[in-house]
């Protein structure tokens, strides 16, 4: 299994043939199949893609339904049986969420004959206001936990903030606070921190600037929404960290 600390780019894509083919050709270190629809077609499509032969070192994840969704068990059964390397857990709210989904994963692994602990967890850890107050609690939650991922858009909607608000870059904004606390929570838990995706796909300079800021502050990788973003992400996060 590849070391997640060496992963630079996580490409979030729909579980469709053409999207998956583009992701494979992009050079991303990991592909995250998005089961946000949580329908049977989405699950079966993701499972078929996960079962395919893949380039050495490429990791496959699935973004599943939240813990409070009726779809989560079906999502887990599908992707664990197919052999996914891990899951992205939306709306995670601290170590308790990780422990809960870890127990579910253990059951699914036992039922399909996979080794206990084979399926790893990345917690999308800043998507709700309550989640910000639980960022201290990931340390020791589960050996499956390998990263905390920052995602500002669901938090923006929860707060009723304006889209693309300039406050997102204000050190005193709730989004900057959430970002800083996620970095500290990941460091305290001894896991990687993954930066949020850059939504302005055509803004190459903006992407590079955001990558450099994230790398400077301690993020080890970044989510991507488009294949054109992968080279800049890989280049920036592949650079050696500054000497201490």
PDB file of N, CA, C and O in Angstrom, residues 23-102:
ATOM      1  N   UNK A  23      -9.217  10.809 -15.318  1.00  0.00           N
ATOM      2  CA  UNK A  23      -8.483  10.815 -14.052  1.00  0.00           C
ATOM      3  C   UNK A  23      -7.251   9.916 -14.132  1.00  0.00           C
ATOM      4  O   UNK A  23      -6.175  10.280 -13.635  1.00  0.00           O
ATOM      5  N   UNK A  24      -7.385   8.757 -14.756  1.00  0.00           N
ATOM      6  CA  UNK A  24      -6.245   7.856 -14.909  1.00  0.00           C
ATOM      7  C   UNK A  24      -5.121   8.504 -15.712  1.00  0.00           C
ATOM      8  O   UNK A  24      -3.943   8.297 -15.430  1.00  0.00           O
ATOM      9  N   UNK A  25      -5.495   9.289 -16.709  1.00  0.00           N
ATOM     10  CA  UNK A  25      -4.497   9.918 -17.579  1.00  0.00           C
ATOM     11  C   UNK A  25      -3.923  11.204 -16.992  1.00  0.00           C
ATOM     12  O   UNK A  25      -2.967  11.755 -17.538  1.00  0.00           O
ATOM     13  N   UNK A  26      -4.485  11.676 -15.897  1.00  0.00           N
ATOM     14  CA  UNK A  26      -4.119  12.990 -15.366  1.00  0.00           C
ATOM     15  C   UNK A  26      -2.805  13.013 -14.604  1.00  0.00           C
ATOM     16  O   UNK A  26      -2.212  14.072 -14.414  1.00  0.00           O
ATOM     17  N   UNK A  27      -2.369  11.855 -14.114  1.00  0.00           N
ATOM     18  CA  UNK A  27      -1.185  11.820 -13.275  1.00  0.00           C
ATOM     19  C   UNK A  27      -1.474  12.005 -11.802  1.00  0.00           C
ATOM     20  O   UNK A  27      -0.555  12.153 -10.987  1.00  0.00           O
ATOM     21  N   UNK A  28      -2.746  11.997 -11.406  1.00  0.00           N
ATOM     22  CA  UNK A  28      -3.113  12.138  -9.997  1.00  0.00           C
ATOM     23  C   UNK A  28      -2.585  10.949  -9.195  1.00  0.00           C
ATOM     24  O   UNK A  28      -2.535   9.809  -9.688  1.00  0.00           O
ATOM     25  N   UNK A  29      -2.215  11.203  -7.949  1.00  0.00           N
ATOM     26  CA  UNK A  29      -1.738  10.138  -7.072  1.00  0.00           C
ATOM     27  C   UNK A  29      -2.880   9.292  -6.531  1.00  0.00           C
ATOM     28  O   UNK A  29      -2.682   8.127  -6.179  1.00  0.00           O
ATOM     29  N   UNK A  30      -4.074   9.883  -6.433  1.00  0.00           N
ATOM     30  CA  UNK A  30      -5.236   9.167  -5.925  1.00  0.00           C
ATOM     31  C   UNK A  30      -6.482   9.672  -6.634  1.00  0.00           C
ATOM     32  O   UNK A  30      -6.576  10.854  -6.993  1.00  0.00           O
ATOM     33  N   UNK A  31      -7.428   8.784  -6.842  1.00  0.00           N
ATOM     34  CA  UNK A  31      -8.719   9.125  -7.434  1.00  0.00           C
ATOM     35  C   UNK A  31      -9.787   8.887  -6.381  1.00  0.00           C
ATOM     36  O   UNK A  31      -9.803   7.839  -5.720  1.00  0.00           O
ATOM     37  N   UNK A  32     -10.674   9.871  -6.227  1.00  0.00           N
ATOM     38  CA  UNK A  32     -11.774   9.773  -5.268  1.00  0.00           C
ATOM     39  C   UNK A  32     -13.072   9.743  -6.057  1.00  0.00           C
ATOM     40  O   UNK A  32     -13.464  10.738  -6.671  1.00  0.00           O
ATOM     41  N   UNK A  33     -13.737   8.594  -6.062  1.00  0.00           N
ATOM     42  CA  UNK A  33     -15.007   8.442  -6.768  1.00  0.00           C
ATOM     43  C   UNK A  33     -16.122   8.998  -5.891  1.00  0.00           C
ATOM     44  O   UNK A  33     -16.290   8.585  -4.743  1.00  0.00           O
ATOM     45  N   UNK A  34     -16.873   9.935  -6.432  1.00  0.00           N
ATOM     46  CA  UNK A  34     -17.861  10.675  -5.651  1.00  0.00           C
ATOM     47  C   UNK A  34     -19.225   9.990  -5.724  1.00  0.00           C
ATOM     48  O   UNK A  34     -19.879  10.000  -6.761  1.00  0.00           O
ATOM     49  N   UNK A  35     -19.648   9.422  -4.598  1.00  0.00           N
ATOM     50  CA  UNK A  35     -20.955   8.771  -4.536  1.00  0.00           C
ATOM     51  C   UNK A  35     -22.008   9.709  -3.954  1.00  0.00           C
ATOM     52  O   UNK A  35     -22.914   9.271  -3.238  1.00  0.00           O
ATOM     53  N   UNK A  36     -21.900  10.990  -4.265  1.00  0.00           N
ATOM     54  CA  UNK A  36     -22.802  11.956  -3.650  1.00  0.00           C
ATOM     55  C   UNK A  36     -24.256  11.674  -3.987  1.00  0.00           C
ATOM     56  O   UNK A  36     -25.150  11.986  -3.194  1.00  0.00           O
ATOM     57  N   UNK A  37     -24.520  11.059  -5.142  1.00  0.00           N
ATOM     58  CA  UNK A  37     -25.899  10.725  -5.490  1.00  0.00           C
ATOM     59  C   UNK A  37     -26.413   9.551  -4.661  1.00  0.00           C
ATOM     60  O   UNK A  37     -27.607   9.420  -4.437  1.00  0.00           O
ATOM     61  N   UNK A  38     -25.485   8.690  -4.236  1.00  0.00           N
ATOM     62  CA  UNK A  38     -25.804   7.537  -3.395  1.00  0.00           C
ATOM     63  C   UNK A  38     -26.922   6.679  -3.970  1.00  0.00           C
ATOM     64  O   UNK A  38     -27.704   6.092  -3.238  1.00  0.00           O
ATOM     65  N   UNK A  39     -27.001   6.617  -5.267  1.00  0.00           N
ATOM     66  CA  UNK A  39     -27.962   5.732  -5.916  1.00  0.00           C
ATOM     67  C   UNK A  39     -27.283   4.435  -6.312  1.00  0.00           C
ATOM     68  O   UNK A  39     -26.051   4.324  -6.326  1.00  0.00           O
ATOM     69  N   UNK A  40     -28.079   3.449  -6.679  1.00  0.00           N
ATOM     70  CA  UNK A  40     -27.520   2.147  -7.021  1.00  0.00           C
ATOM     71  C   UNK A  40     -26.640   2.225  -8.257  1.00  0.00           C
ATOM     72  O   UNK A  40     -25.608   1.550  -8.342  1.00  0.00           O
ATOM     73  N   UNK A  41     -27.034   3.047  -9.224  1.00  0.00           N
ATOM     74  CA  UNK A  41     -26.209   3.185 -10.424  1.00  0.00           C
ATOM     75  C   UNK A  41     -24.843   3.775 -10.085  1.00  0.00           C
ATOM     76  O   UNK A  41     -23.815   3.348 -10.620  1.00  0.00           O
ATOM     77  N   UNK A  42     -24.830   4.749  -9.174  1.00  0.00           N
ATOM     78  CA  UNK A  42     -23.571   5.357  -8.752  1.00  0.00           C
ATOM     79  C   UNK A  42     -22.696   4.336  -8.042  1.00  0.00           C
ATOM     80  O   UNK A  42     -21.491   4.250  -8.282  1.00  0.00           O
ATOM     81  N   UNK A  43     -23.294   3.550  -7.152  1.00  0.00           N
ATOM     82  CA  UNK A  43     -22.525   2.541  -6.412  1.00  0.00           C
ATOM     83  C   UNK A  43     -21.970   1.473  -7.340  1.00  0.00           C
ATOM     84  O   UNK A  43     -20.801   1.094  -7.250  1.00  0.00           O
ATOM     85  N   UNK A  44     -22.815   0.948  -8.212  1.00  0.00           N
ATOM     86  CA  UNK A  44     -22.353  -0.130  -9.088  1.00  0.00           C
ATOM     87  C   UNK A  44     -21.298   0.363 -10.059  1.00  0.00           C
ATOM     88  O   UNK A  44     -20.338  -0.347 -10.380  1.00  0.00           O
ATOM     89  N   UNK A  45     -21.447   1.624 -10.519  1.00  0.00           N
ATOM     90  CA  UNK A  45     -20.435   2.185 -11.399  1.00  0.00           C
ATOM     91  C   UNK A  45     -19.104   2.339 -10.695  1.00  0.00           C
ATOM     92  O   UNK A  45     -18.050   2.017 -11.254  1.00  0.00           O
ATOM     93  N   UNK A  46     -19.138   2.816  -9.467  1.00  0.00           N
ATOM     94  CA  UNK A  46     -17.903   2.966  -8.700  1.00  0.00           C
ATOM     95  C   UNK A  46     -17.251   1.622  -8.438  1.00  0.00           C
ATOM     96  O   UNK A  46     -16.030   1.472  -8.571  1.00  0.00           O
ATOM     97  N   UNK A  47     -18.049   0.626  -8.063  1.00  0.00           N
ATOM     98  CA  UNK A  47     -17.500  -0.696  -7.764  1.00  0.00           C
ATOM     99  C   UNK A  47     -16.815  -1.298  -8.991  1.00  0.00           C
ATOM    100  O   UNK A  47     -15.735  -1.893  -8.888  1.00  0.00           O
ATOM    101  N   UNK A  48     -17.425  -1.135 -10.151  1.00  0.00           N
ATOM    102  CA  UNK A  48     -16.823  -1.674 -11.375  1.00  0.00           C
ATOM    103  C   UNK A  48     -15.494  -1.001 -11.674  1.00  0.00           C
ATOM    104  O   UNK A  48     -14.523  -1.657 -12.091  1.00  0.00           O
ATOM    105  N   UNK A  49     -15.416   0.297 -11.453  1.00  0.00           N
ATOM    106  CA  UNK A  49     -14.172   1.022 -11.713  1.00  0.00           C
ATOM    107  C   UNK A  49     -13.086   0.648 -10.707  1.00  0.00           C
ATOM    108  O   UNK A  49     -11.910   0.519 -11.059  1.00  0.00           O
ATOM    109  N   UNK A  50     -13.464   0.459  -9.460  1.00  0.00           N
ATOM    110  CA  UNK A  50     -12.490   0.084  -8.428  1.00  0.00           C
ATOM    111  C   UNK A  50     -11.878  -1.281  -8.728  1.00  0.00           C
ATOM    112  O   UNK A  50     -10.693  -1.523  -8.449  1.00  0.00           O
ATOM    113  N   UNK A  51     -12.655  -2.178  -9.301  1.00  0.00           N
ATOM    114  CA  UNK A  51     -12.173  -3.543  -9.576  1.00  0.00           C
ATOM    115  C   UNK A  51     -11.212  -3.610 -10.765  1.00  0.00           C
ATOM    116  O   UNK A  51     -10.536  -4.618 -10.958  1.00  0.00           O
ATOM    117  N   UNK A  52     -11.143  -2.580 -11.541  1.00  0.00           N
ATOM    118  CA  UNK A  52     -10.288  -2.616 -12.731  1.00  0.00           C
ATOM    119  C   UNK A  52      -8.816  -2.611 -12.354  1.00  0.00           C
ATOM    120  O   UNK A  52      -8.430  -2.071 -11.310  1.00  0.00           O
ATOM    121  N   UNK A  53      -7.979  -3.165 -13.213  1.00  0.00           N
ATOM    122  CA  UNK A  53      -6.529  -3.028 -13.005  1.00  0.00           C
ATOM    123  C   UNK A  53      -6.146  -1.557 -12.998  1.00  0.00           C
ATOM    124  O   UNK A  53      -6.745  -0.744 -13.716  1.00  0.00           O
ATOM    125  N   UNK A  54      -5.162  -1.214 -12.184  1.00  0.00           N
ATOM    126  CA  UNK A  54      -4.765   0.194 -12.061  1.00  0.00           C
ATOM    127  C   UNK A  54      -3.250   0.316 -12.105  1.00  0.00           C
ATOM    128  O   UNK A  54      -2.538  -0.650 -11.824  1.00  0.00           O
ATOM    129  N   UNK A  55      -2.736   1.481 -12.433  1.00  0.00           N
ATOM    130  CA  UNK A  55      -1.287   1.684 -12.425  1.00  0.00           C
ATOM    131  C   UNK A  55      -0.712   1.467 -11.029  1.00  0.00           C
ATOM    132  O   UNK A  55      -1.389   1.745 -10.023  1.00  0.00           O
ATOM    133  N   UNK A  56       0.512   0.972 -10.924  1.00  0.00           N
ATOM    134  CA  UNK A  56       1.127   0.765  -9.612  1.00  0.00           C
ATOM    135  C   UNK A  56       1.179   2.071  -8.812  1.00  0.00           C
ATOM    136  O   UNK A  56       1.526   3.121  -9.343  1.00  0.00           O
ATOM    137  N   UNK A  57       0.806   1.991  -7.547  1.00  0.00           N
ATOM    138  CA  UNK A  57       0.867   3.146  -6.664  1.00  0.00           C
ATOM    139  C   UNK A  57      -0.371   4.014  -6.648  1.00  0.00           C
ATOM    140  O   UNK A  57      -0.538   4.836  -5.747  1.00  0.00           O
ATOM    141  N   UNK A  58      -1.247   3.865  -7.635  1.00  0.00           N
ATOM    142  CA  UNK A  58      -2.466   4.664  -7.661  1.00  0.00           C
ATOM    143  C   UNK A  58      -3.441   4.150  -6.608  1.00  0.00           C
ATOM    144  O   UNK A  58      -3.722   2.959  -6.529  1.00  0.00           O
ATOM    145  N   UNK A  59      -3.964   5.067  -5.790  1.00  0.00           N
ATOM    146  CA  UNK A  59      -4.934   4.701  -4.758  1.00  0.00           C
ATOM    147  C   UNK A  59      -6.329   5.140  -5.182  1.00  0.00           C
ATOM    148  O   UNK A  59      -6.506   6.211  -5.761  1.00  0.00           O
ATOM    149  N   UNK A  60      -7.306   4.301  -4.853  1.00  0.00           N
ATOM    150  CA  UNK A  60      -8.702   4.587  -5.181  1.00  0.00           C
ATOM    151  C   UNK A  60      -9.521   4.698  -3.899  1.00  0.00           C
ATOM    152  O   UNK A  60      -9.491   3.803  -3.049  1.00  0.00           O
ATOM    153  N   UNK A  61     -10.238   5.811  -3.787  1.00  0.00           N
ATOM    154  CA  UNK A  61     -11.113   6.076  -2.657  1.00  0.00           C
ATOM    155  C   UNK A  61     -12.530   6.296  -3.179  1.00  0.00           C
ATOM    156  O   UNK A  61     -12.745   6.523  -4.370  1.00  0.00           O
ATOM    157  N   UNK A  62     -13.471   6.300  -2.247  1.00  0.00           N
ATOM    158  CA  UNK A  62     -14.840   6.688  -2.576  1.00  0.00           C
ATOM    159  C   UNK A  62     -15.329   7.673  -1.530  1.00  0.00           C
ATOM    160  O   UNK A  62     -15.130   7.458  -0.336  1.00  0.00           O
ATOM    161  N   UNK A  63     -15.932   8.765  -1.991  1.00  0.00           N
ATOM    162  CA  UNK A  63     -16.604   9.663  -1.064  1.00  0.00           C
ATOM    163  C   UNK A  63     -18.020   9.126  -0.872  1.00  0.00           C
ATOM    164  O   UNK A  63     -18.834   9.154  -1.793  1.00  0.00           O
ATOM    165  N   UNK A  64     -18.288   8.652   0.323  1.00  0.00           N
ATOM    166  CA  UNK A  64     -19.535   7.963   0.615  1.00  0.00           C
ATOM    167  C   UNK A  64     -20.561   8.942   1.180  1.00  0.00           C
ATOM    168  O   UNK A  64     -20.299  10.127   1.363  1.00  0.00           O
ATOM    169  N   UNK A  65     -21.733   8.420   1.491  1.00  0.00           N
ATOM    170  CA  UNK A  65     -22.767   9.221   2.139  1.00  0.00           C
ATOM    171  C   UNK A  65     -22.369   9.510   3.589  1.00  0.00           C
ATOM    172  O   UNK A  65     -21.584   8.780   4.189  1.00  0.00           O
ATOM    173  N   UNK A  66     -22.901  10.578   4.187  1.00  0.00           N
ATOM    174  CA  UNK A  66     -22.611  10.869   5.591  1.00  0.00           C
ATOM    175  C   UNK A  66     -23.136   9.779   6.524  1.00  0.00           C
ATOM    176  O   UNK A  66     -23.994   8.977   6.149  1.00  0.00           O
ATOM    177  N   UNK A  67     -22.632   9.790   7.744  1.00  0.00           N
ATOM    178  CA  UNK A  67     -23.019   8.773   8.716  1.00  0.00           C
ATOM    179  C   UNK A  67     -24.513   8.765   9.008  1.00  0.00           C
ATOM    180  O   UNK A  67     -25.090   7.709   9.294  1.00  0.00           O
ATOM    181  N   UNK A  68     -25.155   9.918   8.947  1.00  0.00           N
ATOM    182  CA  UNK A  68     -26.582   9.972   9.281  1.00  0.00           C
ATOM    183  C   UNK A  68     -27.480   9.683   8.086  1.00  0.00           C
ATOM    184  O   UNK A  68     -28.701   9.814   8.162  1.00  0.00           O
ATOM    185  N   UNK A  69     -26.883   9.276   6.959  1.00  0.00           N
ATOM    186  CA  UNK A  69     -27.661   8.972   5.759  1.00  0.00           C
ATOM    187  C   UNK A  69     -28.053   7.497   5.729  1.00  0.00           C
ATOM    188  O   UNK A  69     -27.274   6.615   6.130  1.00  0.00           O
ATOM    189  N   UNK A  70     -29.234   7.226   5.220  1.00  0.00           N
ATOM    190  CA  UNK A  70     -29.674   5.840   5.071  1.00  0.00           C
ATOM    191  C   UNK A  70     -28.853   5.098   4.028  1.00  0.00           C
ATOM    192  O   UNK A  70     -28.887   3.861   3.972  1.00  0.00           O
ATOM    193  N   UNK A  71     -28.094   5.829   3.218  1.00  0.00           N
ATOM    194  CA  UNK A  71     -27.345   5.206   2.122  1.00  0.00           C
ATOM    195  C   UNK A  71     -25.966   4.720   2.537  1.00  0.00           C
ATOM    196  O   UNK A  71     -25.303   4.026   1.754  1.00  0.00           O
ATOM    197  N   UNK A  72     -25.510   5.040   3.729  1.00  0.00           N
ATOM    198  CA  UNK A  72     -24.107   4.781   4.041  1.00  0.00           C
ATOM    199  C   UNK A  72     -23.774   3.296   4.033  1.00  0.00           C
ATOM    200  O   UNK A  72     -22.723   2.888   3.530  1.00  0.00           O
ATOM    201  N   UNK A  73     -24.628   2.456   4.572  1.00  0.00           N
ATOM    202  CA  UNK A  73     -24.292   1.030   4.638  1.00  0.00           C
ATOM    203  C   UNK A  73     -24.193   0.418   3.240  1.00  0.00           C
ATOM    204  O   UNK A  73     -23.307  -0.406   2.980  1.00  0.00           O
ATOM    205  N   UNK A  74     -25.093   0.817   2.355  1.00  0.00           N
ATOM    206  CA  UNK A  74     -25.026   0.313   0.981  1.00  0.00           C
ATOM    207  C   UNK A  74     -23.770   0.823   0.285  1.00  0.00           C
ATOM    208  O   UNK A  74     -23.119   0.089  -0.472  1.00  0.00           O
ATOM    209  N   UNK A  75     -23.413   2.081   0.525  1.00  0.00           N
ATOM    210  CA  UNK A  75     -22.179   2.625  -0.055  1.00  0.00           C
ATOM    211  C   UNK A  75     -20.961   1.834   0.415  1.00  0.00           C
ATOM    212  O   UNK A  75     -20.098   1.449  -0.381  1.00  0.00           O
ATOM    213  N   UNK A  76     -20.878   1.608   1.725  1.00  0.00           N
ATOM    214  CA  UNK A  76     -19.729   0.885   2.272  1.00  0.00           C
ATOM    215  C   UNK A  76     -19.669  -0.543   1.744  1.00  0.00           C
ATOM    216  O   UNK A  76     -18.586  -1.023   1.388  1.00  0.00           O
ATOM    217  N   UNK A  77     -20.798  -1.218   1.707  1.00  0.00           N
ATOM    218  CA  UNK A  77     -20.805  -2.598   1.220  1.00  0.00           C
ATOM    219  C   UNK A  77     -20.276  -2.661  -0.208  1.00  0.00           C
ATOM    220  O   UNK A  77     -19.503  -3.565  -0.569  1.00  0.00           O
ATOM    221  N   UNK A  78     -20.666  -1.702  -1.032  1.00  0.00           N
ATOM    222  CA  UNK A  78     -20.265  -1.715  -2.432  1.00  0.00           C
ATOM    223  C   UNK A  78     -18.775  -1.474  -2.597  1.00  0.00           C
ATOM    224  O   UNK A  78     -18.071  -2.236  -3.269  1.00  0.00           O
ATOM    225  N   UNK A  79     -18.252  -0.415  -1.976  1.00  0.00           N
ATOM    226  CA  UNK A  79     -16.859  -0.033  -2.240  1.00  0.00           C
ATOM    227  C   UNK A  79     -15.866  -0.900  -1.470  1.00  0.00           C
ATOM    228  O   UNK A  79     -14.761  -1.163  -1.967  1.00  0.00           O
ATOM    229  N   UNK A  80     -16.230  -1.371  -0.290  1.00  0.00           N
ATOM    230  CA  UNK A  80     -15.316  -2.244   0.458  1.00  0.00           C
ATOM    231  C   UNK A  80     -15.186  -3.584  -0.246  1.00  0.00           C
ATOM    232  O   UNK A  80     -14.075  -4.118  -0.407  1.00  0.00           O
ATOM    233  N   UNK A  81     -16.301  -4.149  -0.677  1.00  0.00           N
ATOM    234  CA  UNK A  81     -16.264  -5.432  -1.391  1.00  0.00           C
ATOM    235  C   UNK A  81     -15.470  -5.320  -2.683  1.00  0.00           C
ATOM    236  O   UNK A  81     -14.741  -6.244  -3.067  1.00  0.00           O
ATOM    237  N   UNK A  82     -15.573  -4.163  -3.344  1.00  0.00           N
ATOM    238  CA  UNK A  82     -14.847  -3.963  -4.604  1.00  0.00           C
ATOM    239  C   UNK A  82     -13.350  -3.808  -4.392  1.00  0.00           C
ATOM    240  O   UNK A  82     -12.571  -4.012  -5.321  1.00  0.00           O
ATOM    241  N   UNK A  83     -12.944  -3.435  -3.176  1.00  0.00           N
ATOM    242  CA  UNK A  83     -11.513  -3.320  -2.890  1.00  0.00           C
ATOM    243  C   UNK A  83     -10.971  -1.909  -2.845  1.00  0.00           C
ATOM    244  O   UNK A  83      -9.765  -1.699  -3.074  1.00  0.00           O
ATOM    245  N   UNK A  84     -11.813  -0.929  -2.534  1.00  0.00           N
ATOM    246  CA  UNK A  84     -11.327   0.451  -2.418  1.00  0.00           C
ATOM    247  C   UNK A  84     -10.234   0.551  -1.359  1.00  0.00           C
ATOM    248  O   UNK A  84     -10.289  -0.131  -0.327  1.00  0.00           O
ATOM    249  N   UNK A  85      -9.267   1.412  -1.607  1.00  0.00           N
ATOM    250  CA  UNK A  85      -8.209   1.632  -0.620  1.00  0.00           C
ATOM    251  C   UNK A  85      -8.714   2.400   0.591  1.00  0.00           C
ATOM    252  O   UNK A  85      -8.168   2.267   1.688  1.00  0.00           O
ATOM    253  N   UNK A  86      -9.725   3.224   0.387  1.00  0.00           N
ATOM    254  CA  UNK A  86     -10.226   4.008   1.505  1.00  0.00           C
ATOM    255  C   UNK A  86     -11.486   4.744   1.145  1.00  0.00           C
ATOM    256  O   UNK A  86     -11.995   4.670   0.024  1.00  0.00           O
ATOM    257  N   UNK A  87     -12.006   5.460   2.143  1.00  0.00           N
ATOM    258  CA  UNK A  87     -13.204   6.267   1.962  1.00  0.00           C
ATOM    259  C   UNK A  87     -12.929   7.701   2.412  1.00  0.00           C
ATOM    260  O   UNK A  87     -12.082   7.942   3.262  1.00  0.00           O
ATOM    261  N   UNK A  88     -13.640   8.632   1.814  1.00  0.00           N
ATOM    262  CA  UNK A  88     -13.728  10.004   2.304  1.00  0.00           C
ATOM    263  C   UNK A  88     -15.068  10.112   3.027  1.00  0.00           C
ATOM    264  O   UNK A  88     -16.122   9.846   2.429  1.00  0.00           O
ATOM    265  N   UNK A  89     -15.025  10.482   4.301  1.00  0.00           N
ATOM    266  CA  UNK A  89     -16.236  10.560   5.115  1.00  0.00           C
ATOM    267  C   UNK A  89     -16.712  12.008   5.185  1.00  0.00           C
ATOM    268  O   UNK A  89     -16.084  12.838   5.836  1.00  0.00           O
ATOM    269  N   UNK A  90     -17.852  12.335   4.554  1.00  0.00           N
ATOM    270  CA  UNK A  90     -18.362  13.702   4.624  1.00  0.00           C
ATOM    271  C   UNK A  90     -18.951  14.007   6.002  1.00  0.00           C
ATOM    272  O   UNK A  90     -19.385  13.108   6.736  1.00  0.00           O
ATOM    273  N   UNK A  91     -18.968  15.290   6.335  1.00  0.00           N
ATOM    274  CA  UNK A  91     -19.596  15.788   7.557  1.00  0.00           C
ATOM    275  C   UNK A  91     -19.069  15.081   8.804  1.00  0.00           C
ATOM    276  O   UNK A  91     -19.800  14.861   9.770  1.00  0.00           O
ATOM    277  N   UNK A  92     -17.802  14.715   8.771  1.00  0.00           N
ATOM    278  CA  UNK A  92     -17.198  14.103   9.956  1.00  0.00           C
ATOM    279  C   UNK A  92     -17.213  15.113  11.096  1.00  0.00           C
ATOM    280  O   UNK A  92     -16.969  16.299  10.889  1.00  0.00           O
ATOM    281  N   UNK A  93     -17.473  14.614  12.279  1.00  0.00           N
ATOM    282  CA  UNK A  93     -17.541  15.491  13.451  1.00  0.00           C
ATOM    283  C   UNK A  93     -16.704  14.883  14.573  1.00  0.00           C
ATOM    284  O   UNK A  93     -17.217  14.375  15.568  1.00  0.00           O
ATOM    285  N   UNK A  94     -15.394  14.880  14.354  1.00  0.00           N
ATOM    286  CA  UNK A  94     -14.468  14.432  15.376  1.00  0.00           C
ATOM    287  C   UNK A  94     -14.209  12.941  15.385  1.00  0.00           C
ATOM    288  O   UNK A  94     -14.674  12.175  14.530  1.00  0.00           O
ATOM    289  N   UNK A  95     -13.453  12.546  16.403  1.00  0.00           N
ATOM    290  CA  UNK A  95     -13.038  11.158  16.516  1.00  0.00           C
ATOM    291  C   UNK A  95     -14.189  10.183  16.631  1.00  0.00           C
ATOM    292  O   UNK A  95     -14.087   9.040  16.177  1.00  0.00           O
ATOM    293  N   UNK A  96     -15.301  10.614  17.222  1.00  0.00           N
ATOM    294  CA  UNK A  96     -16.453   9.712  17.355  1.00  0.00           C
ATOM    295  C   UNK A  96     -16.977   9.282  15.992  1.00  0.00           C
ATOM    296  O   UNK A  96     -17.372   8.122  15.803  1.00  0.00           O
ATOM    297  N   UNK A  97     -16.981  10.201  15.016  1.00  0.00           N
ATOM    298  CA  UNK A  97     -17.423   9.846  13.662  1.00  0.00           C
ATOM    299  C   UNK A  97     -16.493   8.809  13.038  1.00  0.00           C
ATOM    300  O   UNK A  97     -16.937   7.858  12.382  1.00  0.00           O
ATOM    301  N   UNK A  98     -15.193   8.998  13.238  1.00  0.00           N
ATOM    302  CA  UNK A  98     -14.219   8.057  12.696  1.00  0.00           C
ATOM    303  C   UNK A  98     -14.378   6.685  13.344  1.00  0.00           C
ATOM    304  O   UNK A  98     -14.323   5.645  12.666  1.00  0.00           O
ATOM    305  N   UNK A  99     -14.578   6.643  14.636  1.00  0.00           N
ATOM    306  CA  UNK A  99     -14.779   5.366  15.324  1.00  0.00           C
ATOM    307  C   UNK A  99     -16.038   4.670  14.833  1.00  0.00           C
ATOM    308  O   UNK A  99     -16.058   3.444  14.652  1.00  0.00           O
ATOM    309  N   UNK A 100     -17.087   5.450  14.605  1.00  0.00           N
ATOM    310  CA  UNK A 100     -18.354   4.874  14.139  1.00  0.00           C
ATOM    311  C   UNK A 100     -18.194   4.244  12.760  1.00  0.00           C
ATOM    312  O   UNK A 100     -18.573   3.082  12.541  1.00  0.00           O
ATOM    313  N   UNK A 101     -17.612   4.990  11.830  1.00  0.00           N
ATOM    314  CA  UNK A 101     -17.469   4.440  10.487  1.00  0.00           C
ATOM    315  C   UNK A 101     -16.425   3.324  10.464  1.00  0.00           C
ATOM    316  O   UNK A 101     -16.528   2.373   9.668  1.00  0.00           O
ATOM    317  N   UNK A 102     -15.437   3.386  11.353  1.00  0.00           N
ATOM    318  CA  UNK A 102     -14.444   2.313  11.429  1.00  0.00           C
ATOM    319  C   UNK A 102     -15.103   0.994  11.827  1.00  0.00           C
ATOM    320  O   UNK A 102     -14.755  -0.074  11.294  1.00  0.00           O
TER     321      UNK A 102
END
